[in-house]
């Protein structure tokens, strides 16, 4: 008989196609493939209108519980945590759960009433504390988060992290000497396999981009994502070569950046994209930006967009603080690493020459970038590591 595992995610992004969600659903399917009977407990805080669709698209043969939880604010933090912990305890008892894996440290308090003989694995997508500090959360809430992290590290038999940097920083700030594994974030290879060369060429022609060097920003508009610095870098590159064109693919608010964008009229495109359209619109791109400032929020990360650029055949332009992007650039040989978000004139010229070199051998480099992404950054490579983690539990 298959052993029963409960996968828990507090803060599940109901109705949103984001990296966190892709990772969790991949995790559920992989746990099932390696021989476990999977139960999935997803606590959501918004997106109720997407609930029916979410249930319809849930992984087959995974018993899912989508449960609304109160937000961790307005003085409701303690009540919300107690509710989640009691609900988790009931699920564990009701279904005879034998193993638990929690997604993100924000799910830590969910297991506080669970029998301590039940092994717990924790998958850290990030260390939330630096981001909470950056966003101005209260000291009390930050202290609670630190307590949760310390608790779950002590409670966990094994810890998973999205990057080596995150693992090293967890060990430095919250001493942990237990068993660990790095399972980097992966991209959705299925939708990227569907793009064909003809469709890409037609779109590029339709947008009037033939003969242009197309750069790209893909992502949100949070301050830490460095859109302002990306625009400044793009404008400096245009001074070196007027063929540069910038595609900005975001569903975020660009109004704070309109002063800069107005200076680029005719040389940029802003477009919000549904998730399934991302591969086609990335396929017209020659180089993609992942610029980040020096911050633990950034250093610990594993940005999905880095692999998505490579899967599209584009080179990556990143800083050394852009999570594990430096690793992907080094291993793939398809990118350029900046020391910071404001490169010197010499560094800028080196970047320009690297982009031109990439363009001269576009087909060769694009093939190399895609091969790396589809070999090294698809979820199947993580699945093998996951199987090894659970080996000692009789799987």
PDB file of C-alpha atoms in Angstrom, residues 70-280:
ATOM      1  CA  UNK A  70      -8.037  34.670   7.094  1.00  0.00           C
ATOM      2  CA  UNK A  71      -5.244  37.080   6.104  1.00  0.00           C
ATOM      3  CA  UNK A  72      -2.198  37.485   8.370  1.00  0.00           C
ATOM      4  CA  UNK A  73      -3.002  41.120   9.147  1.00  0.00           C
ATOM      5  CA  UNK A  74      -5.550  43.361  10.901  1.00  0.00           C
ATOM      6  CA  UNK A  75      -4.800  41.558  14.160  1.00  0.00           C
ATOM      7  CA  UNK A  76      -5.939  38.230  12.697  1.00  0.00           C
ATOM      8  CA  UNK A  77      -2.505  36.575  12.484  1.00  0.00           C
ATOM      9  CA  UNK A  78      -2.876  34.370  15.567  1.00  0.00           C
ATOM     10  CA  UNK A  79      -6.463  33.337  14.802  1.00  0.00           C
ATOM     11  CA  UNK A  80      -5.597  32.515  11.178  1.00  0.00           C
ATOM     12  CA  UNK A  81      -2.582  30.414  12.218  1.00  0.00           C
ATOM     13  CA  UNK A  82      -4.630  28.524  14.829  1.00  0.00           C
ATOM     14  CA  UNK A  83      -7.346  27.751  12.262  1.00  0.00           C
ATOM     15  CA  UNK A  84      -4.802  26.398   9.754  1.00  0.00           C
ATOM     16  CA  UNK A  85      -3.084  24.295  12.430  1.00  0.00           C
ATOM     17  CA  UNK A  86      -6.374  22.749  13.590  1.00  0.00           C
ATOM     18  CA  UNK A  87      -7.491  22.046  10.032  1.00  0.00           C
ATOM     19  CA  UNK A  88      -4.136  20.394   9.256  1.00  0.00           C
ATOM     20  CA  UNK A  89      -4.372  18.271  12.418  1.00  0.00           C
ATOM     21  CA  UNK A  90      -7.862  17.118  11.377  1.00  0.00           C
ATOM     22  CA  UNK A  91      -6.729  16.175   7.832  1.00  0.00           C
ATOM     23  CA  UNK A  92      -3.772  14.215   9.219  1.00  0.00           C
ATOM     24  CA  UNK A  93      -6.028  12.304  11.633  1.00  0.00           C
ATOM     25  CA  UNK A  94      -8.905  11.806   9.181  1.00  0.00           C
ATOM     26  CA  UNK A  95      -6.786  10.362   6.365  1.00  0.00           C
ATOM     27  CA  UNK A  96      -4.001   8.643   8.301  1.00  0.00           C
ATOM     28  CA  UNK A  97      -1.212  10.824   6.901  1.00  0.00           C
ATOM     29  CA  UNK A  98       2.281   9.338   7.366  1.00  0.00           C
ATOM     30  CA  UNK A  99       4.523  12.045   5.846  1.00  0.00           C
ATOM     31  CA  UNK A 100       4.211  15.823   5.474  1.00  0.00           C
ATOM     32  CA  UNK A 101       5.900  18.234   3.097  1.00  0.00           C
ATOM     33  CA  UNK A 102       5.263  21.936   3.554  1.00  0.00           C
ATOM     34  CA  UNK A 103       5.782  24.506   0.826  1.00  0.00           C
ATOM     35  CA  UNK A 104       7.401  27.749   2.035  1.00  0.00           C
ATOM     36  CA  UNK A 105       8.154  28.582   5.653  1.00  0.00           C
ATOM     37  CA  UNK A 106       4.835  30.493   5.782  1.00  0.00           C
ATOM     38  CA  UNK A 107       3.211  27.070   6.199  1.00  0.00           C
ATOM     39  CA  UNK A 108       5.325  26.250   9.276  1.00  0.00           C
ATOM     40  CA  UNK A 109       2.695  26.792  11.972  1.00  0.00           C
ATOM     41  CA  UNK A 110       0.282  24.448  10.172  1.00  0.00           C
ATOM     42  CA  UNK A 111       2.036  21.395  11.651  1.00  0.00           C
ATOM     43  CA  UNK A 112       2.289  22.516  15.278  1.00  0.00           C
ATOM     44  CA  UNK A 113      -0.438  20.119  16.532  1.00  0.00           C
ATOM     45  CA  UNK A 114       0.667  17.193  14.363  1.00  0.00           C
ATOM     46  CA  UNK A 115       2.156  14.116  16.064  1.00  0.00           C
ATOM     47  CA  UNK A 116       5.932  14.637  16.171  1.00  0.00           C
ATOM     48  CA  UNK A 117       6.556  11.070  15.022  1.00  0.00           C
ATOM     49  CA  UNK A 118       5.323  12.074  11.551  1.00  0.00           C
ATOM     50  CA  UNK A 119       8.331  13.167   9.427  1.00  0.00           C
ATOM     51  CA  UNK A 120       8.197  16.690   7.986  1.00  0.00           C
ATOM     52  CA  UNK A 121      10.075  17.979   4.938  1.00  0.00           C
ATOM     53  CA  UNK A 122      10.165  21.730   4.232  1.00  0.00           C
ATOM     54  CA  UNK A 123      10.580  23.260   0.780  1.00  0.00           C
ATOM     55  CA  UNK A 124      11.930  26.817   1.153  1.00  0.00           C
ATOM     56  CA  UNK A 125      11.059  28.954  -1.871  1.00  0.00           C
ATOM     57  CA  UNK A 126      12.734  31.909  -0.121  1.00  0.00           C
ATOM     58  CA  UNK A 127      13.658  33.375   3.242  1.00  0.00           C
ATOM     59  CA  UNK A 128      10.645  35.692   3.712  1.00  0.00           C
ATOM     60  CA  UNK A 129      12.268  37.900   6.369  1.00  0.00           C
ATOM     61  CA  UNK A 130      14.338  40.189   4.063  1.00  0.00           C
ATOM     62  CA  UNK A 131      11.286  40.790   1.862  1.00  0.00           C
ATOM     63  CA  UNK A 132       9.067  41.550   4.861  1.00  0.00           C
ATOM     64  CA  UNK A 133      11.672  44.054   6.081  1.00  0.00           C
ATOM     65  CA  UNK A 134      11.904  45.609   2.615  1.00  0.00           C
ATOM     66  CA  UNK A 135       8.114  46.007   2.445  1.00  0.00           C
ATOM     67  CA  UNK A 136       7.868  47.655   5.869  1.00  0.00           C
ATOM     68  CA  UNK A 137       5.990  44.969   7.809  1.00  0.00           C
ATOM     69  CA  UNK A 138       5.700  45.352  11.579  1.00  0.00           C
ATOM     70  CA  UNK A 139       8.500  44.157  13.852  1.00  0.00           C
ATOM     71  CA  UNK A 140       6.040  41.843  15.619  1.00  0.00           C
ATOM     72  CA  UNK A 141       5.075  40.104  12.385  1.00  0.00           C
ATOM     73  CA  UNK A 142       8.729  39.765  11.361  1.00  0.00           C
ATOM     74  CA  UNK A 143       9.620  38.310  14.778  1.00  0.00           C
ATOM     75  CA  UNK A 144       6.783  35.789  14.405  1.00  0.00           C
ATOM     76  CA  UNK A 145       8.089  34.801  10.969  1.00  0.00           C
ATOM     77  CA  UNK A 146      11.597  34.276  12.376  1.00  0.00           C
ATOM     78  CA  UNK A 147      10.141  32.084  15.139  1.00  0.00           C
ATOM     79  CA  UNK A 148       8.260  30.057  12.519  1.00  0.00           C
ATOM     80  CA  UNK A 149      11.433  29.522  10.482  1.00  0.00           C
ATOM     81  CA  UNK A 150      13.411  28.408  13.524  1.00  0.00           C
ATOM     82  CA  UNK A 151      10.591  26.098  14.554  1.00  0.00           C
ATOM     83  CA  UNK A 152      10.221  24.421  11.167  1.00  0.00           C
ATOM     84  CA  UNK A 153      13.980  23.978  10.738  1.00  0.00           C
ATOM     85  CA  UNK A 154      14.050  22.216  14.097  1.00  0.00           C
ATOM     86  CA  UNK A 155      10.947  20.175  13.216  1.00  0.00           C
ATOM     87  CA  UNK A 156      12.063  19.169   9.703  1.00  0.00           C
ATOM     88  CA  UNK A 157      13.831  15.910   8.952  1.00  0.00           C
ATOM     89  CA  UNK A 158      14.973  17.319   5.606  1.00  0.00           C
ATOM     90  CA  UNK A 159      15.077  20.773   4.024  1.00  0.00           C
ATOM     91  CA  UNK A 160      14.732  21.619   0.339  1.00  0.00           C
ATOM     92  CA  UNK A 161      15.750  25.015  -1.088  1.00  0.00           C
ATOM     93  CA  UNK A 162      15.490  26.660  -4.512  1.00  0.00           C
ATOM     94  CA  UNK A 163      19.156  27.694  -4.593  1.00  0.00           C
ATOM     95  CA  UNK A 164      22.534  27.065  -2.989  1.00  0.00           C
ATOM     96  CA  UNK A 165      22.594  30.707  -1.891  1.00  0.00           C
ATOM     97  CA  UNK A 166      19.326  30.286   0.002  1.00  0.00           C
ATOM     98  CA  UNK A 167      20.576  27.114   1.658  1.00  0.00           C
ATOM     99  CA  UNK A 168      23.827  28.778   2.766  1.00  0.00           C
ATOM    100  CA  UNK A 169      22.000  31.808   4.151  1.00  0.00           C
ATOM    101  CA  UNK A 170      19.477  29.654   6.023  1.00  0.00           C
ATOM    102  CA  UNK A 171      22.392  27.875   7.681  1.00  0.00           C
ATOM    103  CA  UNK A 172      24.048  31.184   8.527  1.00  0.00           C
ATOM    104  CA  UNK A 173      21.035  33.003   9.983  1.00  0.00           C
ATOM    105  CA  UNK A 174      19.106  30.043  11.425  1.00  0.00           C
ATOM    106  CA  UNK A 175      21.667  27.342  12.292  1.00  0.00           C
ATOM    107  CA  UNK A 176      20.617  24.071  10.666  1.00  0.00           C
ATOM    108  CA  UNK A 177      22.802  21.007  10.217  1.00  0.00           C
ATOM    109  CA  UNK A 178      20.237  18.496   8.945  1.00  0.00           C
ATOM    110  CA  UNK A 179      19.865  16.876   5.540  1.00  0.00           C
ATOM    111  CA  UNK A 180      19.323  19.218   2.600  1.00  0.00           C
ATOM    112  CA  UNK A 181      18.767  19.283  -1.150  1.00  0.00           C
ATOM    113  CA  UNK A 182      18.664  22.023  -3.783  1.00  0.00           C
ATOM    114  CA  UNK A 183      15.771  21.808  -6.252  1.00  0.00           C
ATOM    115  CA  UNK A 184      15.915  24.978  -8.386  1.00  0.00           C
ATOM    116  CA  UNK A 185      12.807  26.556  -9.848  1.00  0.00           C
ATOM    117  CA  UNK A 186      11.940  25.224 -13.289  1.00  0.00           C
ATOM    118  CA  UNK A 187       9.967  26.618 -16.185  1.00  0.00           C
ATOM    119  CA  UNK A 188       6.914  25.050 -17.827  1.00  0.00           C
ATOM    120  CA  UNK A 189       8.628  23.210 -20.671  1.00  0.00           C
ATOM    121  CA  UNK A 190       5.357  22.052 -22.257  1.00  0.00           C
ATOM    122  CA  UNK A 191       4.177  25.498 -23.358  1.00  0.00           C
ATOM    123  CA  UNK A 192       7.672  26.468 -24.544  1.00  0.00           C
ATOM    124  CA  UNK A 193       7.859  23.412 -26.810  1.00  0.00           C
ATOM    125  CA  UNK A 194       4.811  24.581 -28.749  1.00  0.00           C
ATOM    126  CA  UNK A 195       6.408  27.684 -30.322  1.00  0.00           C
ATOM    127  CA  UNK A 196       7.573  27.255 -33.927  1.00  0.00           C
ATOM    128  CA  UNK A 197      10.041  29.350 -35.894  1.00  0.00           C
ATOM    129  CA  UNK A 198       7.485  30.500 -38.485  1.00  0.00           C
ATOM    130  CA  UNK A 199       5.136  31.912 -35.828  1.00  0.00           C
ATOM    131  CA  UNK A 200       8.063  33.741 -34.227  1.00  0.00           C
ATOM    132  CA  UNK A 201       9.207  35.247 -37.522  1.00  0.00           C
ATOM    133  CA  UNK A 202       5.662  36.317 -38.390  1.00  0.00           C
ATOM    134  CA  UNK A 203       5.221  38.049 -35.021  1.00  0.00           C
ATOM    135  CA  UNK A 204       8.547  39.833 -35.338  1.00  0.00           C
ATOM    136  CA  UNK A 205       7.541  41.051 -38.813  1.00  0.00           C
ATOM    137  CA  UNK A 206       4.072  42.072 -37.618  1.00  0.00           C
ATOM    138  CA  UNK A 207       5.631  44.209 -34.864  1.00  0.00           C
ATOM    139  CA  UNK A 208       8.087  45.812 -37.298  1.00  0.00           C
ATOM    140  CA  UNK A 209      11.140  44.412 -35.522  1.00  0.00           C
ATOM    141  CA  UNK A 210      13.102  43.073 -38.477  1.00  0.00           C
ATOM    142  CA  UNK A 211      16.636  44.420 -38.282  1.00  0.00           C
ATOM    143  CA  UNK A 212      16.222  45.454 -34.636  1.00  0.00           C
ATOM    144  CA  UNK A 213      18.095  44.092 -31.596  1.00  0.00           C
ATOM    145  CA  UNK A 214      15.232  43.101 -29.322  1.00  0.00           C
ATOM    146  CA  UNK A 215      15.818  43.249 -25.564  1.00  0.00           C
ATOM    147  CA  UNK A 216      13.215  42.256 -23.004  1.00  0.00           C
ATOM    148  CA  UNK A 217      12.000  42.770 -19.467  1.00  0.00           C
ATOM    149  CA  UNK A 218       9.595  40.056 -18.269  1.00  0.00           C
ATOM    150  CA  UNK A 219       8.028  40.193 -14.815  1.00  0.00           C
ATOM    151  CA  UNK A 220       6.280  42.353 -12.253  1.00  0.00           C
ATOM    152  CA  UNK A 221       6.792  45.973 -11.253  1.00  0.00           C
ATOM    153  CA  UNK A 222       7.998  45.601  -7.655  1.00  0.00           C
ATOM    154  CA  UNK A 223      10.817  47.910  -6.628  1.00  0.00           C
ATOM    155  CA  UNK A 224      13.246  45.032  -6.116  1.00  0.00           C
ATOM    156  CA  UNK A 225      12.771  43.973  -9.763  1.00  0.00           C
ATOM    157  CA  UNK A 226      14.741  47.044 -10.891  1.00  0.00           C
ATOM    158  CA  UNK A 227      12.619  48.242 -13.826  1.00  0.00           C
ATOM    159  CA  UNK A 228      13.944  51.792 -13.455  1.00  0.00           C
ATOM    160  CA  UNK A 229      17.535  50.554 -13.684  1.00  0.00           C
ATOM    161  CA  UNK A 230      16.614  48.310 -16.625  1.00  0.00           C
ATOM    162  CA  UNK A 231      15.211  51.301 -18.527  1.00  0.00           C
ATOM    163  CA  UNK A 232      18.323  53.363 -17.751  1.00  0.00           C
ATOM    164  CA  UNK A 233      20.573  50.572 -19.015  1.00  0.00           C
ATOM    165  CA  UNK A 234      18.493  50.217 -22.167  1.00  0.00           C
ATOM    166  CA  UNK A 235      18.734  53.963 -22.878  1.00  0.00           C
ATOM    167  CA  UNK A 236      22.520  53.815 -22.510  1.00  0.00           C
ATOM    168  CA  UNK A 237      22.683  50.884 -24.933  1.00  0.00           C
ATOM    169  CA  UNK A 238      20.609  52.845 -27.447  1.00  0.00           C
ATOM    170  CA  UNK A 239      23.236  55.571 -27.376  1.00  0.00           C
ATOM    171  CA  UNK A 240      25.682  52.945 -28.642  1.00  0.00           C
ATOM    172  CA  UNK A 241      23.339  51.485 -31.264  1.00  0.00           C
ATOM    173  CA  UNK A 242      19.918  52.864 -32.299  1.00  0.00           C
ATOM    174  CA  UNK A 243      18.767  49.406 -33.427  1.00  0.00           C
ATOM    175  CA  UNK A 244      17.997  48.432 -29.825  1.00  0.00           C
ATOM    176  CA  UNK A 245      14.298  47.870 -29.068  1.00  0.00           C
ATOM    177  CA  UNK A 246      12.773  46.978 -25.675  1.00  0.00           C
ATOM    178  CA  UNK A 247       9.812  44.660 -25.063  1.00  0.00           C
ATOM    179  CA  UNK A 248       8.281  45.033 -21.600  1.00  0.00           C
ATOM    180  CA  UNK A 249       5.992  42.130 -20.770  1.00  0.00           C
ATOM    181  CA  UNK A 250       4.198  42.814 -17.505  1.00  0.00           C
ATOM    182  CA  UNK A 251       0.729  42.867 -16.013  1.00  0.00           C
ATOM    183  CA  UNK A 252       1.949  45.380 -13.434  1.00  0.00           C
ATOM    184  CA  UNK A 253       1.513  49.157 -13.211  1.00  0.00           C
ATOM    185  CA  UNK A 254       4.012  51.059 -15.373  1.00  0.00           C
ATOM    186  CA  UNK A 255       2.716  54.563 -14.591  1.00  0.00           C
ATOM    187  CA  UNK A 256       5.666  55.367 -12.239  1.00  0.00           C
ATOM    188  CA  UNK A 257       8.039  54.867 -15.181  1.00  0.00           C
ATOM    189  CA  UNK A 258       6.231  56.898 -17.850  1.00  0.00           C
ATOM    190  CA  UNK A 259       8.730  59.785 -17.753  1.00  0.00           C
ATOM    191  CA  UNK A 260      11.442  57.415 -18.934  1.00  0.00           C
ATOM    192  CA  UNK A 261       9.192  55.533 -21.358  1.00  0.00           C
ATOM    193  CA  UNK A 262       8.120  58.787 -23.023  1.00  0.00           C
ATOM    194  CA  UNK A 263      11.768  59.297 -23.998  1.00  0.00           C
ATOM    195  CA  UNK A 264      11.694  55.958 -25.823  1.00  0.00           C
ATOM    196  CA  UNK A 265       8.629  56.464 -28.020  1.00  0.00           C
ATOM    197  CA  UNK A 266       8.813  54.181 -31.053  1.00  0.00           C
ATOM    198  CA  UNK A 267      11.521  52.044 -29.492  1.00  0.00           C
ATOM    199  CA  UNK A 268       9.613  50.003 -26.954  1.00  0.00           C
ATOM    200  CA  UNK A 269       6.530  47.829 -26.570  1.00  0.00           C
ATOM    201  CA  UNK A 270       4.536  47.327 -23.349  1.00  0.00           C
ATOM    202  CA  UNK A 271       2.245  44.332 -23.250  1.00  0.00           C
ATOM    203  CA  UNK A 272       0.434  42.339 -20.589  1.00  0.00           C
ATOM    204  CA  UNK A 273       0.426  38.654 -21.464  1.00  0.00           C
ATOM    205  CA  UNK A 274      -1.633  35.650 -20.383  1.00  0.00           C
ATOM    206  CA  UNK A 275       0.724  32.899 -19.232  1.00  0.00           C
ATOM    207  CA  UNK A 276       0.292  30.713 -22.327  1.00  0.00           C
ATOM    208  CA  UNK A 277       1.266  33.593 -24.645  1.00  0.00           C
ATOM    209  CA  UNK A 278       4.618  34.205 -22.923  1.00  0.00           C
ATOM    210  CA  UNK A 279       6.650  31.667 -24.990  1.00  0.00           C
ATOM    211  CA  UNK A 280       5.559  33.130 -28.345  1.00  0.00           C
TER     212      UNK A 280
END
